[in-house]
XYZ file of C-alpha atoms in Angstrom:
249
model
C -21.154 -14.546 14.104
C -22.869 -13.361 17.263
C -23.120 -9.651 17.849
C -21.893 -7.861 20.957
C -24.055 -5.479 22.961
C -22.650 -2.634 20.868
C -23.925 -4.338 17.727
C -20.592 -5.304 16.137
C -20.091 -8.920 15.103
C -17.299 -11.214 16.237
C -15.716 -10.821 12.805
C -15.721 -7.037 13.185
C -14.136 -7.338 16.635
C -11.422 -9.637 15.291
C -10.684 -7.172 12.489
C -10.467 -4.352 15.031
C -7.877 -6.357 16.973
C -5.798 -7.081 13.860
C -6.063 -3.461 12.713
C -4.233 -2.270 15.820
C -1.006 -3.590 14.296
C 0.850 -1.233 11.954
C 4.237 -1.152 10.257
C 5.509 0.893 13.219
C 3.556 -0.946 15.929
C 4.432 -4.610 15.462
C 4.357 -5.676 19.135
C 1.691 -4.883 21.739
C 0.376 -6.107 25.053
C -3.168 -7.381 25.222
C -4.029 -4.419 27.451
C -2.804 -2.025 24.755
C -4.870 -3.874 22.170
C -7.960 -3.527 24.376
C -7.351 0.213 24.743
C -6.843 0.755 21.011
C -9.898 -1.266 19.976
C -12.168 0.125 22.669
C -13.168 -3.425 23.540
C -13.729 -4.501 27.129
C -10.541 -5.968 28.581
C -12.099 -9.402 29.051
C -13.303 -9.468 25.445
C -9.936 -8.389 24.068
C -8.109 -11.000 26.156
C -10.489 -13.723 24.972
C -10.188 -12.765 21.289
C -6.402 -12.454 21.491
C -6.198 -15.836 23.223
C -8.305 -17.472 20.512
C -6.217 -15.870 17.743
C -2.982 -16.994 19.418
C -4.352 -20.545 19.670
C -5.196 -20.451 15.957
C -1.726 -19.139 15.048
C -3.028 -15.863 13.645
C -1.295 -14.013 16.485
C 1.822 -14.999 18.435
C 2.839 -14.308 22.047
C 6.509 -13.913 23.003
C 8.269 -14.671 26.302
C 7.356 -11.235 27.618
C 3.655 -11.813 26.799
C 3.702 -9.256 23.997
C 1.559 -9.972 20.954
C 2.552 -9.857 17.282
C 0.983 -11.013 14.028
C 1.436 -14.733 13.482
C 3.075 -16.564 10.591
C -0.171 -18.456 10.051
C -1.872 -15.175 9.125
C 0.863 -14.455 6.575
C 0.559 -17.987 5.175
C -3.200 -17.757 4.717
C -2.975 -14.299 3.162
C -0.660 -15.563 0.423
C -2.656 -18.633 -0.604
C -4.136 -17.967 -4.013
C -3.623 -14.242 -3.518
C -3.872 -12.007 -6.591
C -1.348 -9.756 -4.845
C 1.160 -12.642 -4.722
C 0.661 -13.350 -8.433
C 1.171 -9.678 -9.244
C 4.239 -9.406 -7.031
C 5.835 -12.504 -8.584
C 5.239 -11.157 -12.079
C 6.605 -7.732 -11.148
C 9.754 -8.553 -9.186
C 12.117 -9.409 -12.078
C 11.123 -6.211 -13.879
C 11.391 -4.139 -10.718
C 14.930 -5.453 -10.354
C 15.709 -4.283 -13.901
C 14.436 -0.800 -13.035
C 16.567 -0.925 -9.913
C 19.752 -1.665 -11.839
C 19.136 1.343 -14.105
C 17.739 3.922 -11.682
C 19.438 2.786 -8.428
C 16.760 4.363 -6.255
C 13.569 3.094 -4.580
C 11.319 1.005 -6.848
C 7.786 0.252 -5.624
C 4.645 -1.682 -6.537
C 1.265 -0.518 -5.232
C -2.389 -1.476 -5.633
C -5.663 0.279 -4.877
C -7.120 -0.939 -1.586
C -9.859 0.756 0.439
C -9.277 4.106 -1.269
C -5.560 4.113 -0.464
C -2.381 3.026 -2.211
C -1.218 -0.218 -0.588
C 2.429 -1.076 -1.278
C 3.097 -4.749 -2.038
C 6.832 -4.532 -2.688
C 9.751 -2.139 -2.485
C 13.333 -2.500 -3.656
C 15.900 0.016 -2.455
C 19.482 0.810 -3.356
C 21.827 1.409 -0.377
C 22.518 4.952 -1.588
C 18.890 5.792 -2.398
C 17.371 9.003 -1.085
C 14.495 9.659 1.285
C 11.373 7.492 1.130
C 8.671 6.898 3.742
C 7.025 3.979 1.924
C 7.134 0.502 3.448
C 5.915 -2.877 2.281
C 2.309 -3.263 3.487
C 2.259 0.478 4.139
C -0.379 2.823 2.777
C -0.426 6.341 1.364
C -3.312 8.616 0.351
C -4.251 8.325 -3.309
C -3.976 12.063 -3.973
C -0.602 12.457 -2.266
C 1.681 9.887 -3.884
C 2.718 9.216 -7.467
C 1.474 5.616 -7.238
C -1.787 6.769 -5.705
C -2.311 9.370 -8.410
C -1.919 6.728 -11.135
C -4.318 4.378 -9.351
C -6.831 7.163 -8.780
C -6.606 8.338 -12.394
C -7.619 4.881 -13.602
C -10.068 4.041 -10.823
C -13.826 3.770 -11.148
C -15.243 7.286 -11.759
C -17.482 7.005 -8.687
C -14.433 6.343 -6.505
C -12.608 9.316 -8.031
C -15.519 11.602 -7.302
C -15.802 10.284 -3.753
C -12.108 10.942 -3.082
C -12.321 14.449 -4.539
C -15.423 15.256 -2.526
C -13.542 14.721 0.736
C -10.966 17.058 2.294
C -7.616 16.373 0.594
C -5.031 16.269 3.361
C -1.679 17.946 2.729
C 1.168 15.520 3.362
C 3.702 18.131 2.271
C 3.525 21.754 1.133
C 3.291 20.555 -2.476
C 0.574 17.920 -2.088
C -2.357 18.657 -4.403
C -5.255 19.583 -2.116
C -7.524 21.419 -4.563
C -10.131 19.132 -6.157
C -10.160 21.086 -9.423
C -6.396 20.904 -9.782
C -6.469 17.211 -8.903
C -9.166 16.520 -11.499
C -7.052 18.144 -14.241
C -3.964 16.261 -13.092
C -5.772 12.916 -13.275
C -6.900 13.705 -16.827
C -3.294 14.454 -17.780
C -2.111 11.188 -16.212
C -4.622 9.169 -18.248
C -3.585 10.975 -21.430
C 0.206 10.785 -21.058
C 0.429 7.402 -19.310
C 2.609 8.421 -16.346
C 2.952 11.000 -13.603
C 5.870 13.002 -12.230
C 4.989 14.285 -8.763
C 7.716 16.453 -7.205
C 7.424 17.054 -3.475
C 3.972 15.540 -3.000
C 5.160 13.368 -0.090
C 8.579 14.773 0.797
C 9.984 18.003 -0.578
C 13.388 16.458 -1.247
C 11.938 13.738 -3.499
C 10.074 13.271 -6.761
C 7.734 10.365 -7.318
C 7.408 8.930 -10.826
C 4.763 6.290 -11.551
C 3.141 4.384 -14.419
C 0.113 2.069 -14.581
C 0.392 -1.717 -14.810
C -2.412 -3.434 -16.707
C -3.778 -6.951 -16.725
C -5.789 -7.588 -19.882
C -6.368 -3.871 -20.300
C -7.420 -3.140 -16.720
C -5.092 -1.112 -14.490
C -4.302 -3.372 -11.525
C -1.254 -1.662 -10.026
C 1.119 1.272 -10.157
C 4.868 0.909 -10.570
C 6.924 3.816 -9.256
C 10.329 5.111 -8.305
C 11.287 7.780 -5.790
C 14.037 10.068 -7.048
C 16.078 12.809 -5.414
C 14.422 16.122 -6.287
C 17.298 17.224 -8.501
C 17.214 14.070 -10.689
C 15.785 14.252 -14.211
C 12.649 12.068 -14.375
C 12.858 11.038 -18.059
C 15.130 7.977 -17.572
C 12.853 6.751 -14.784
C 9.752 7.175 -16.953
C 11.371 5.138 -19.757
C 12.517 2.386 -17.378
C 9.118 2.171 -15.677
C 7.177 2.024 -18.947
C 9.415 -0.795 -20.189
C 9.017 -2.655 -16.906
C 5.235 -2.219 -16.951
C 5.111 -3.770 -20.419
C 7.183 -6.681 -19.156
C 4.917 -7.224 -16.150
C 1.838 -7.134 -18.363
C 3.384 -9.806 -20.589
C 4.134 -11.942 -17.517
C 0.538 -11.607 -16.330
C -0.814 -12.623 -19.750
C 1.465 -15.652 -20.100
C 0.861 -16.734 -16.501
C -2.854 -17.387 -16.998
């Protein structure tokens, strides 16, 4: 791919355009995309036009741009995330029937917890997580499980950076975080009260594929709820998912 005068390739410019879309910002004008990417207006319009023609972006009647169905289709073809989600869903539903709160599946992606699926009961409490949303590894129960079982070099890199406080109870001290991750590996789950929202407690367990931790399964409980039933339900579900992944090969 040819480079621009600034040195970034066409692929990098396309990624910058796609990265302007978030779970909250699903529709934009091409001018807004140009402003958010820092690309020249003519370049942004050309890239957006090409992506619309390819079906990776779509343009509505008001000339606003959104992600295209073709992008979704391509992302799912042969995706390991799709395989994991399909294996997990029946067991997530079982957790849901017992716990009747938010049940979530997350993977490690670019040093963040990326959420592939979420099931929610109508009466469930507060939860900021969305499908395809991300949370810091140190500040969510799913992220803590993923970080605890991540490559040691990644763990050290995360702990060497400033640990942002998402709530007053988010662990922001590297020494405390290191001890917490050791505990998570030893006990096989985490209970994280108030790390994202003070009114909630996150509970998470690892999901393994042939011994390797590939995901975290979690629930978000009201702060006053006892976590033990959620831990039991999640551990049982994780075992079920692992069996599905083994038999699906």
